[in-house]
């Protein structure tokens, strides 16, 4: 691996050649906050002081004519925008020599054929950068409308920076110009995109621009065999990006679901080796295959992390409910790798529906008890899920996969918190008051789960939680008022029924509910209890604890 690293000021870096931001890089992403912070940092530097802004990593050859930007895109783009603003203000003030000094050296230059070229070129179709920022004022084309977020942020950056410098004196502008040109960086140049990405991962440079997903994108795009008139791999990558919605955890979840769990620091190297092993002779074919795997799993990732009932078949509603509970209700992410592997196999019919529902129910119970109620740390669970995800992916037959699912069911069941731990945590997690709705969704989840267990008919969409003993009673008769918000005093009712019973006494509520509600759990409760005091609330609480801990999950 040929690597050349040289410390140098920005004034030297920008005159080394042409810098190209490839189309597989992520868009320009600096917001006003980062820009102002960057400018403030520069303002605090004295004129003769150097200020290090981190490494920048390029693919190419030292003393060559062009460098591909691997790391440093955000910084080099922002610096170029700042220099364009300074140049434009010099021109506006009729300081032509000062404007030309920046324009002809750091923004544009002349090649050996006496042709003008831009020092910074963006291969993403970014006409906005040159047309509205790099071009001199009289040549700017403001008819070019920014379409992508990155383009809009480039324009916003230019407008903001221009406004910050608009009132500065010529001497102040010259001083800032000198400060930015004196900024120090280490220019690291490596031959080959893969080598340059490896260097970046090793340096983990200050002001990091790239995520592991960005680096993997660079690797795939550099190896992918492009076909004329076919916009690949760009189109496939866009689908992946849309599916994952910038969630940086996708790469680790995807890789763990098929191969193994690795850290962010190691994942680029692992992906590189995986692509080599997929096809030793043709890495272009291997890159395409790996990209298709990512696309397939990005769709599953979306299904799991943003579960919407309409994205599931009607017959799979129970699968949707469990996934929604795990990832949205309980906010569990460590299970993603296994869920991707499981749903992948279920969709391919290599895992039966009954086994899919079985493991999802075990997972749902585990995370409800351990995380949602007992607030236990899931130590080692991510490794457990990754192991079984990989095992599931490697298994060849349906029978093998079912054995693996049975094994993980047993593992998770062994790790469920004890009944005594669960009981000790219930009162602090399963309560509801209109003044404190923090636990409302969890309480409603439990009450709905209990109702679905007993009610085989459709349940109304519009339901709400009712305090059996009124939250604001006319006359307090409970010995312990804290029981009012306890799960033992809560029941699920149709909105239409709940709105009619208000603060009524127990007997009146009982009569109305039994005559008008279709909720089986509510009707069973009012049929069972003749009165409603501290004793009945505590008794029901204890019954619910037994239900929630075990019976609620039995199929």
GROMACS .gro file of C-alpha atoms in nm, residues 129-544:
model
  416
  129UNK     CA    1  -2.193   2.465  -0.649
  130UNK     CA    2  -2.027   2.608  -0.958
  131UNK     CA    3  -2.320   2.804  -1.105
  132UNK     CA    4  -2.419   2.993  -0.790
  133UNK     CA    5  -2.114   2.977  -0.564
  134UNK     CA    6  -1.784   2.921  -0.748
  135UNK     CA    7  -1.858   3.138  -1.051
  136UNK     CA    8  -1.764   3.506  -1.023
  137UNK     CA    9  -2.060   3.741  -0.952
  138UNK     CA   10  -2.126   3.845  -1.313
  139UNK     CA   11  -2.125   3.481  -1.427
  140UNK     CA   12  -2.342   3.331  -1.153
  141UNK     CA   13  -2.654   3.157  -1.283
  142UNK     CA   14  -2.922   3.203  -1.020
  143UNK     CA   15  -3.177   3.033  -1.246
  144UNK     CA   16  -3.027   2.701  -1.132
  145UNK     CA   17  -3.266   2.588  -0.858
  146UNK     CA   18  -3.135   2.365  -0.577
  147UNK     CA   19  -3.324   2.036  -0.568
  148UNK     CA   20  -3.135   1.809  -0.330
  149UNK     CA   21  -3.092   1.881   0.039
  150UNK     CA   22  -2.716   1.906  -0.012
  151UNK     CA   23  -2.762   2.172  -0.280
  152UNK     CA   24  -2.998   2.370  -0.059
  153UNK     CA   25  -2.746   2.357   0.225
  154UNK     CA   26  -2.471   2.482  -0.006
  155UNK     CA   27  -2.684   2.785  -0.098
  156UNK     CA   28  -2.781   2.841   0.266
  157UNK     CA   29  -2.414   2.825   0.365
  158UNK     CA   30  -2.316   3.078   0.098
  159UNK     CA   31  -2.595   3.319   0.197
  160UNK     CA   32  -2.515   3.290   0.568
  161UNK     CA   33  -2.138   3.332   0.527
  162UNK     CA   34  -2.183   3.625   0.288
  163UNK     CA   35  -2.408   3.798   0.543
  164UNK     CA   36  -2.152   3.742   0.821
  165UNK     CA   37  -1.877   3.912   0.618
  166UNK     CA   38  -2.086   4.180   0.449
  167UNK     CA   39  -2.011   4.451   0.705
  168UNK     CA   40  -1.645   4.365   0.757
  169UNK     CA   41  -1.374   4.610   0.654
  170UNK     CA   42  -1.125   4.522   0.381
  171UNK     CA   43  -0.852   4.471   0.641
  172UNK     CA   44  -1.078   4.239   0.842
  173UNK     CA   45  -1.161   4.040   0.528
  174UNK     CA   46  -0.793   4.011   0.435
  175UNK     CA   47  -0.713   3.899   0.789
  176UNK     CA   48  -0.978   3.626   0.776
  177UNK     CA   49  -0.857   3.519   0.431
  178UNK     CA   50  -0.506   3.473   0.568
  179UNK     CA   51  -0.634   3.280   0.869
  180UNK     CA   52  -0.833   3.034   0.660
  181UNK     CA   53  -0.548   2.983   0.413
  182UNK     CA   54  -0.314   2.917   0.707
  183UNK     CA   55  -0.535   2.644   0.854
  184UNK     CA   56  -0.327   2.329   0.893
  185UNK     CA   57  -0.426   1.983   0.774
  186UNK     CA   58  -0.253   1.655   0.705
  187UNK     CA   59  -0.312   1.552   0.347
  188UNK     CA   60  -0.310   1.172   0.330
  189UNK     CA   61  -0.295   1.032  -0.023
  190UNK     CA   62  -0.332   0.660  -0.095
  191UNK     CA   63  -0.351   0.476  -0.426
  192UNK     CA   64  -0.684   0.294  -0.466
  193UNK     CA   65  -1.020   0.367  -0.303
  194UNK     CA   66  -1.000   0.061  -0.080
  195UNK     CA   67  -0.659   0.167   0.055
  196UNK     CA   68  -0.777   0.524   0.111
  197UNK     CA   69  -1.083   0.401   0.303
  198UNK     CA   70  -0.861   0.175   0.513
  199UNK     CA   71  -0.640   0.472   0.598
  200UNK     CA   72  -0.944   0.673   0.700
  201UNK     CA   73  -1.066   0.398   0.934
  202UNK     CA   74  -0.719   0.384   1.091
  203UNK     CA   75  -0.693   0.760   1.139
  204UNK     CA   76  -1.051   0.818   1.253
  205UNK     CA   77  -0.970   1.180   1.188
  206UNK     CA   78  -1.082   1.491   1.371
  207UNK     CA   79  -1.383   1.652   1.211
  208UNK     CA   80  -1.485   1.313   1.075
  209UNK     CA   81  -1.698   1.341   0.765
  210UNK     CA   82  -1.769   0.977   0.695
  211UNK     CA   83  -1.958   0.699   0.869
  212UNK     CA   84  -1.878   0.329   0.819
  213UNK     CA   85  -2.180   0.317   0.586
  214UNK     CA   86  -2.027   0.595   0.374
  215UNK     CA   87  -1.702   0.401   0.350
  216UNK     CA   88  -1.878   0.080   0.251
  217UNK     CA   89  -2.064   0.279  -0.014
  218UNK     CA   90  -1.730   0.405  -0.147
  219UNK     CA   91  -1.594   0.051  -0.155
  220UNK     CA   92  -1.895  -0.091  -0.341
  221UNK     CA   93  -1.910   0.194  -0.592
  222UNK     CA   94  -1.538   0.164  -0.665
  223UNK     CA   95  -1.572  -0.208  -0.748
  224UNK     CA   96  -1.916  -0.212  -0.910
  225UNK     CA   97  -1.914  -0.274  -1.286
  226UNK     CA   98  -2.109   0.012  -1.438
  227UNK     CA   99  -2.315  -0.035  -1.754
  228UNK     CA  100  -2.372   0.254  -1.997
  229UNK     CA  101  -2.716   0.421  -1.972
  230UNK     CA  102  -2.792   0.230  -1.650
  231UNK     CA  103  -2.779   0.444  -1.338
  232UNK     CA  104  -2.641   0.174  -1.116
  233UNK     CA  105  -2.535   0.135  -0.843
  234UNK     CA  106  -2.677   0.483  -0.771
  235UNK     CA  107  -3.043   0.382  -0.805
  236UNK     CA  108  -3.005   0.082  -0.576
  237UNK     CA  109  -2.818   0.286  -0.316
  238UNK     CA  110  -3.092   0.550  -0.322
  239UNK     CA  111  -3.351   0.280  -0.249
  240UNK     CA  112  -3.139   0.161   0.042
  241UNK     CA  113  -3.103   0.517   0.174
  242UNK     CA  114  -3.477   0.576   0.147
  243UNK     CA  115  -3.549   0.251   0.332
  244UNK     CA  116  -3.311   0.312   0.622
  245UNK     CA  117  -3.380   0.686   0.652
  246UNK     CA  118  -3.020   0.773   0.747
  247UNK     CA  119  -3.018   0.524   1.034
  248UNK     CA  120  -2.648   0.450   1.080
  249UNK     CA  121  -2.727   0.130   1.273
  250UNK     CA  122  -2.849  -0.043   0.958
  251UNK     CA  123  -2.505  -0.152   0.841
  252UNK     CA  124  -2.422  -0.331   1.167
  253UNK     CA  125  -2.771  -0.486   1.188
  254UNK     CA  126  -2.754  -0.606   0.828
  255UNK     CA  127  -2.403  -0.747   0.860
  256UNK     CA  128  -2.478  -0.920   1.191
  257UNK     CA  129  -2.793  -1.076   1.044
  258UNK     CA  130  -2.593  -1.260   0.775
  259UNK     CA  131  -2.229  -1.274   0.879
  260UNK     CA  132  -2.127  -1.171   1.231
  261UNK     CA  133  -2.146  -0.886   1.478
  262UNK     CA  134  -1.852  -0.647   1.453
  263UNK     CA  135  -1.771  -0.301   1.585
  264UNK     CA  136  -1.795   0.017   1.379
  265UNK     CA  137  -1.416   0.028   1.370
  266UNK     CA  138  -1.391  -0.319   1.217
  267UNK     CA  139  -1.692  -0.334   0.987
  268UNK     CA  140  -1.527  -0.179   0.680
  269UNK     CA  141  -1.247  -0.436   0.685
  270UNK     CA  142  -1.496  -0.718   0.736
  271UNK     CA  143  -1.715  -0.602   0.447
  272UNK     CA  144  -1.409  -0.571   0.223
  273UNK     CA  145  -1.309  -0.930   0.302
  274UNK     CA  146  -1.666  -1.053   0.258
  275UNK     CA  147  -1.686  -0.902  -0.091
  276UNK     CA  148  -1.355  -1.066  -0.182
  277UNK     CA  149  -1.481  -1.403  -0.058
  278UNK     CA  150  -1.816  -1.378  -0.240
  279UNK     CA  151  -1.630  -1.396  -0.570
  280UNK     CA  152  -1.251  -1.425  -0.567
  281UNK     CA  153  -1.219  -1.371  -0.942
  282UNK     CA  154  -1.463  -1.088  -1.004
  283UNK     CA  155  -1.499  -0.830  -0.729
  284UNK     CA  156  -1.739  -0.631  -0.948
  285UNK     CA  157  -1.987  -0.919  -0.946
  286UNK     CA  158  -1.930  -0.965  -0.573
  287UNK     CA  159  -1.997  -0.596  -0.506
  288UNK     CA  160  -2.325  -0.620  -0.697
  289UNK     CA  161  -2.430  -0.930  -0.502
  290UNK     CA  162  -2.344  -0.766  -0.170
  291UNK     CA  163  -2.537  -0.453  -0.268
  292UNK     CA  164  -2.843  -0.664  -0.350
  293UNK     CA  165  -2.818  -0.824  -0.006
  294UNK     CA  166  -2.812  -0.477   0.148
  295UNK     CA  167  -3.117  -0.375  -0.056
  296UNK     CA  168  -3.314  -0.682   0.049
  297UNK     CA  169  -3.234  -0.631   0.415
  298UNK     CA  170  -3.292  -0.255   0.402
  299UNK     CA  171  -3.654  -0.332   0.312
  300UNK     CA  172  -3.677  -0.564   0.612
  301UNK     CA  173  -3.505  -0.302   0.830
  302UNK     CA  174  -3.772  -0.051   0.732
  303UNK     CA  175  -4.048  -0.304   0.799
  304UNK     CA  176  -3.906  -0.368   1.146
  305UNK     CA  177  -3.803  -0.018   1.254
  306UNK     CA  178  -4.101   0.172   1.114
  307UNK     CA  179  -4.371  -0.095   1.136
  308UNK     CA  180  -4.698   0.003   0.970
  309UNK     CA  181  -4.989  -0.242   0.968
  310UNK     CA  182  -5.063  -0.180   0.600
  311UNK     CA  183  -4.716  -0.311   0.510
  312UNK     CA  184  -4.809  -0.652   0.648
  313UNK     CA  185  -5.051  -0.906   0.506
  314UNK     CA  186  -5.383  -0.925   0.688
  315UNK     CA  187  -5.299  -1.276   0.801
  316UNK     CA  188  -4.976  -1.147   0.956
  317UNK     CA  189  -5.132  -0.888   1.185
  318UNK     CA  190  -5.015  -1.075   1.495
  319UNK     CA  191  -4.659  -1.064   1.358
  320UNK     CA  192  -4.692  -0.691   1.302
  321UNK     CA  193  -4.820  -0.640   1.659
  322UNK     CA  194  -4.524  -0.818   1.814
  323UNK     CA  195  -4.269  -0.635   1.601
  324UNK     CA  196  -4.437  -0.303   1.679
  325UNK     CA  197  -4.429  -0.380   2.051
  326UNK     CA  198  -4.061  -0.476   2.047
  327UNK     CA  199  -3.918  -0.199   1.831
  328UNK     CA  200  -4.159   0.091   1.889
  329UNK     CA  201  -4.337   0.026   2.219
  330UNK     CA  202  -4.032  -0.098   2.409
  331UNK     CA  203  -3.779   0.080   2.181
  332UNK     CA  204  -3.555  -0.226   2.155
  333UNK     CA  205  -3.282  -0.209   1.890
  334UNK     CA  206  -3.049  -0.490   1.994
  335UNK     CA  207  -3.288  -0.743   1.840
  336UNK     CA  208  -3.274  -0.591   1.490
  337UNK     CA  209  -3.022  -0.835   1.345
  338UNK     CA  210  -3.226  -1.136   1.452
  339UNK     CA  211  -3.557  -0.983   1.342
  340UNK     CA  212  -3.411  -0.917   0.996
  341UNK     CA  213  -3.293  -1.278   0.969
  342UNK     CA  214  -3.625  -1.413   1.101
  343UNK     CA  215  -3.854  -1.210   0.874
  344UNK     CA  216  -3.625  -1.277   0.577
  345UNK     CA  217  -3.673  -1.651   0.629
  346UNK     CA  218  -4.043  -1.617   0.702
  347UNK     CA  219  -4.098  -1.431   0.374
  348UNK     CA  220  -3.907  -1.704   0.190
  349UNK     CA  221  -4.118  -1.969   0.364
  350UNK     CA  222  -3.810  -2.128   0.518
  351UNK     CA  223  -3.956  -2.058   0.864
  352UNK     CA  224  -4.319  -2.147   0.937
  353UNK     CA  225  -4.568  -1.891   1.063
  354UNK     CA  226  -4.621  -2.081   1.388
  355UNK     CA  227  -4.248  -2.077   1.465
  356UNK     CA  228  -4.223  -1.711   1.368
  357UNK     CA  229  -4.508  -1.622   1.605
  358UNK     CA  230  -4.357  -1.841   1.877
  359UNK     CA  231  -4.021  -1.665   1.885
  360UNK     CA  232  -4.177  -1.319   1.849
  361UNK     CA  233  -4.400  -1.391   2.147
  362UNK     CA  234  -4.100  -1.506   2.352
  363UNK     CA  235  -3.906  -1.194   2.251
  364UNK     CA  236  -4.200  -0.968   2.326
  365UNK     CA  237  -4.244  -1.120   2.671
  366UNK     CA  238  -3.871  -1.101   2.745
  367UNK     CA  239  -3.843  -0.732   2.658
  368UNK     CA  240  -4.174  -0.643   2.823
  369UNK     CA  241  -4.071  -0.800   3.152
  370UNK     CA  242  -3.699  -0.720   3.151
  371UNK     CA  243  -3.690  -0.381   2.981
  372UNK     CA  244  -4.032  -0.216   2.979
  373UNK     CA  245  -4.118  -0.305   3.340
  374UNK     CA  246  -3.802  -0.410   3.524
  375UNK     CA  247  -3.568  -0.170   3.338
  376UNK     CA  248  -3.290  -0.427   3.332
  377UNK     CA  249  -2.987  -0.376   3.110
  378UNK     CA  250  -2.978  -0.619   2.819
  379UNK     CA  251  -2.618  -0.723   2.881
  380UNK     CA  252  -2.498  -0.965   2.616
  381UNK     CA  253  -2.836  -0.984   2.444
  382UNK     CA  254  -2.705  -0.815   2.130
  383UNK     CA  255  -2.443  -1.088   2.095
  384UNK     CA  256  -2.706  -1.355   2.156
  385UNK     CA  257  -2.932  -1.215   1.886
  386UNK     CA  258  -2.643  -1.176   1.640
  387UNK     CA  259  -2.531  -1.535   1.701
  388UNK     CA  260  -2.874  -1.680   1.634
  389UNK     CA  261  -2.928  -1.447   1.336
  390UNK     CA  262  -2.610  -1.583   1.179
  391UNK     CA  263  -2.708  -1.941   1.265
  392UNK     CA  264  -3.048  -1.888   1.105
  393UNK     CA  265  -2.889  -1.749   0.790
  394UNK     CA  266  -2.644  -2.040   0.766
  395UNK     CA  267  -2.902  -2.314   0.828
  396UNK     CA  268  -2.993  -2.498   0.509
  397UNK     CA  269  -3.325  -2.661   0.589
  398UNK     CA  270  -3.651  -2.553   0.746
  399UNK     CA  271  -3.604  -2.816   1.015
  400UNK     CA  272  -3.261  -2.676   1.107
  401UNK     CA  273  -3.402  -2.326   1.127
  402UNK     CA  274  -3.685  -2.440   1.354
  403UNK     CA  275  -3.434  -2.606   1.588
  404UNK     CA  276  -3.240  -2.278   1.605
  405UNK     CA  277  -3.559  -2.086   1.687
  406UNK     CA  278  -3.644  -2.337   1.960
  407UNK     CA  279  -3.296  -2.290   2.107
  408UNK     CA  280  -3.317  -1.910   2.120
  409UNK     CA  281  -3.664  -1.936   2.274
  410UNK     CA  282  -3.513  -2.142   2.554
  411UNK     CA  283  -3.220  -1.900   2.595
  412UNK     CA  284  -3.446  -1.595   2.626
  413UNK     CA  285  -3.690  -1.770   2.859
  414UNK     CA  286  -3.403  -1.858   3.095
  415UNK     CA  287  -3.305  -1.489   3.107
  416UNK     CA  288  -3.649  -1.349   3.194
  417UNK     CA  289  -3.648  -1.156   3.523
  418UNK     CA  290  -3.798  -1.335   3.821
  419UNK     CA  291  -4.162  -1.295   3.919
  420UNK     CA  292  -4.057  -1.119   4.241
  421UNK     CA  293  -3.848  -0.865   4.046
  422UNK     CA  294  -4.138  -0.810   3.809
  423UNK     CA  295  -4.387  -0.762   4.091
  424UNK     CA  296  -4.155  -0.515   4.265
  425UNK     CA  297  -4.144  -0.298   3.951
  426UNK     CA  298  -4.509  -0.306   3.841
  427UNK     CA  299  -4.640  -0.014   4.048
  428UNK     CA  300  -4.368   0.224   3.927
  429UNK     CA  301  -4.417   0.136   3.560
  430UNK     CA  302  -4.783   0.045   3.513
  431UNK     CA  303  -4.986   0.341   3.626
  432UNK     CA  304  -5.187   0.614   3.459
  433UNK     CA  305  -5.308   0.958   3.554
  434UNK     CA  306  -5.419   1.239   3.327
  435UNK     CA  307  -5.164   1.461   3.499
  436UNK     CA  308  -4.882   1.219   3.420
  437UNK     CA  309  -4.925   1.029   3.093
  438UNK     CA  310  -4.566   0.904   3.078
  439UNK     CA  311  -4.670   0.539   3.114
  440UNK     CA  312  -5.001   0.566   2.931
  441UNK     CA  313  -4.891   0.383   2.616
  442UNK     CA  314  -4.742   0.094   2.812
  443UNK     CA  315  -5.057   0.058   3.024
  444UNK     CA  316  -5.275   0.065   2.714
  445UNK     CA  317  -5.050  -0.194   2.551
  446UNK     CA  318  -5.107  -0.429   2.848
  447UNK     CA  319  -5.483  -0.376   2.863
  448UNK     CA  320  -5.518  -0.424   2.487
  449UNK     CA  321  -5.300  -0.736   2.499
  450UNK     CA  322  -5.526  -0.882   2.769
  451UNK     CA  323  -5.836  -0.794   2.570
  452UNK     CA  324  -5.705  -0.952   2.249
  453UNK     CA  325  -5.628  -1.267   2.445
  454UNK     CA  326  -5.997  -1.310   2.530
  455UNK     CA  327  -6.179  -1.127   2.252
  456UNK     CA  328  -6.192  -1.310   1.920
  457UNK     CA  329  -6.404  -1.037   1.759
  458UNK     CA  330  -6.281  -0.707   1.621
  459UNK     CA  331  -6.191  -0.449   1.884
  460UNK     CA  332  -6.290  -0.086   1.824
  461UNK     CA  333  -6.006   0.141   1.716
  462UNK     CA  334  -6.122   0.420   1.946
  463UNK     CA  335  -6.048   0.294   2.298
  464UNK     CA  336  -5.925   0.461   2.614
  465UNK     CA  337  -5.820   0.388   2.970
  466UNK     CA  338  -6.079   0.424   3.243
  467UNK     CA  339  -6.014   0.459   3.617
  468UNK     CA  340  -6.270   0.225   3.774
  469UNK     CA  341  -6.246   0.414   4.101
  470UNK     CA  342  -6.270   0.775   3.973
  471UNK     CA  343  -5.949   0.974   3.941
  472UNK     CA  344  -6.128   1.272   4.098
  473UNK     CA  345  -6.390   1.112   4.326
  474UNK     CA  346  -6.670   1.311   4.485
  475UNK     CA  347  -6.593   1.150   4.820
  476UNK     CA  348  -6.262   0.971   4.883
  477UNK     CA  349  -6.334   0.628   5.032
  478UNK     CA  350  -6.005   0.454   4.956
  479UNK     CA  351  -5.759   0.403   5.240
  480UNK     CA  352  -5.468   0.433   4.994
  481UNK     CA  353  -5.535   0.705   4.730
  482UNK     CA  354  -5.225   0.592   4.536
  483UNK     CA  355  -5.424   0.290   4.423
  484UNK     CA  356  -5.632   0.513   4.195
  485UNK     CA  357  -5.359   0.528   3.931
  486UNK     CA  358  -5.251   0.165   3.978
  487UNK     CA  359  -5.295  -0.090   3.697
  488UNK     CA  360  -5.535  -0.275   3.927
  489UNK     CA  361  -5.779   0.017   3.899
  490UNK     CA  362  -5.753   0.057   3.522
  491UNK     CA  363  -5.964  -0.095   3.246
  492UNK     CA  364  -5.992  -0.055   2.869
  493UNK     CA  365  -6.321   0.074   2.728
  494UNK     CA  366  -6.462   0.205   2.404
  495UNK     CA  367  -6.439   0.585   2.388
  496UNK     CA  368  -6.815   0.599   2.343
  497UNK     CA  369  -6.870   0.407   2.668
  498UNK     CA  370  -6.595   0.581   2.863
  499UNK     CA  371  -6.731   0.926   2.783
  500UNK     CA  372  -7.069   0.837   2.937
  501UNK     CA  373  -6.959   0.702   3.274
  502UNK     CA  374  -6.727   0.984   3.388
  503UNK     CA  375  -6.711   1.008   3.767
  504UNK     CA  376  -7.003   0.777   3.834
  505UNK     CA  377  -7.001   0.545   4.134
  506UNK     CA  378  -6.898   0.183   4.087
  507UNK     CA  379  -7.254   0.043   4.070
  508UNK     CA  380  -7.356   0.295   3.804
  509UNK     CA  381  -7.045   0.225   3.598
  510UNK     CA  382  -7.105  -0.147   3.631
  511UNK     CA  383  -7.461  -0.124   3.501
  512UNK     CA  384  -7.368   0.094   3.204
  513UNK     CA  385  -7.062  -0.109   3.103
  514UNK     CA  386  -7.243  -0.444   3.122
  515UNK     CA  387  -7.525  -0.308   2.905
  516UNK     CA  388  -7.319  -0.116   2.649
  517UNK     CA  389  -6.959  -0.237   2.624
  518UNK     CA  390  -6.825  -0.515   2.402
  519UNK     CA  391  -6.496  -0.531   2.592
  520UNK     CA  392  -6.471  -0.878   2.744
  521UNK     CA  393  -6.209  -0.789   3.007
  522UNK     CA  394  -6.424  -0.498   3.131
  523UNK     CA  395  -6.743  -0.706   3.145
  524UNK     CA  396  -6.567  -0.990   3.325
  525UNK     CA  397  -6.431  -0.746   3.582
  526UNK     CA  398  -6.767  -0.583   3.656
  527UNK     CA  399  -6.940  -0.923   3.668
  528UNK     CA  400  -6.684  -1.055   3.913
  529UNK     CA  401  -6.669  -0.774   4.170
  530UNK     CA  402  -6.975  -0.658   4.364
  531UNK     CA  403  -6.791  -0.363   4.518
  532UNK     CA  404  -6.472  -0.169   4.449
  533UNK     CA  405  -6.246  -0.087   4.742
  534UNK     CA  406  -5.875  -0.107   4.829
  535UNK     CA  407  -5.914  -0.483   4.868
  536UNK     CA  408  -6.057  -0.541   4.519
  537UNK     CA  409  -5.800  -0.314   4.352
  538UNK     CA  410  -5.511  -0.497   4.520
  539UNK     CA  411  -5.666  -0.834   4.437
  540UNK     CA  412  -5.702  -0.741   4.070
  541UNK     CA  413  -5.347  -0.602   4.066
  542UNK     CA  414  -5.213  -0.935   4.190
  543UNK     CA  415  -5.419  -1.122   3.931
  544UNK     CA  416  -5.288  -0.897   3.655
   0.00000   0.00000   0.00000
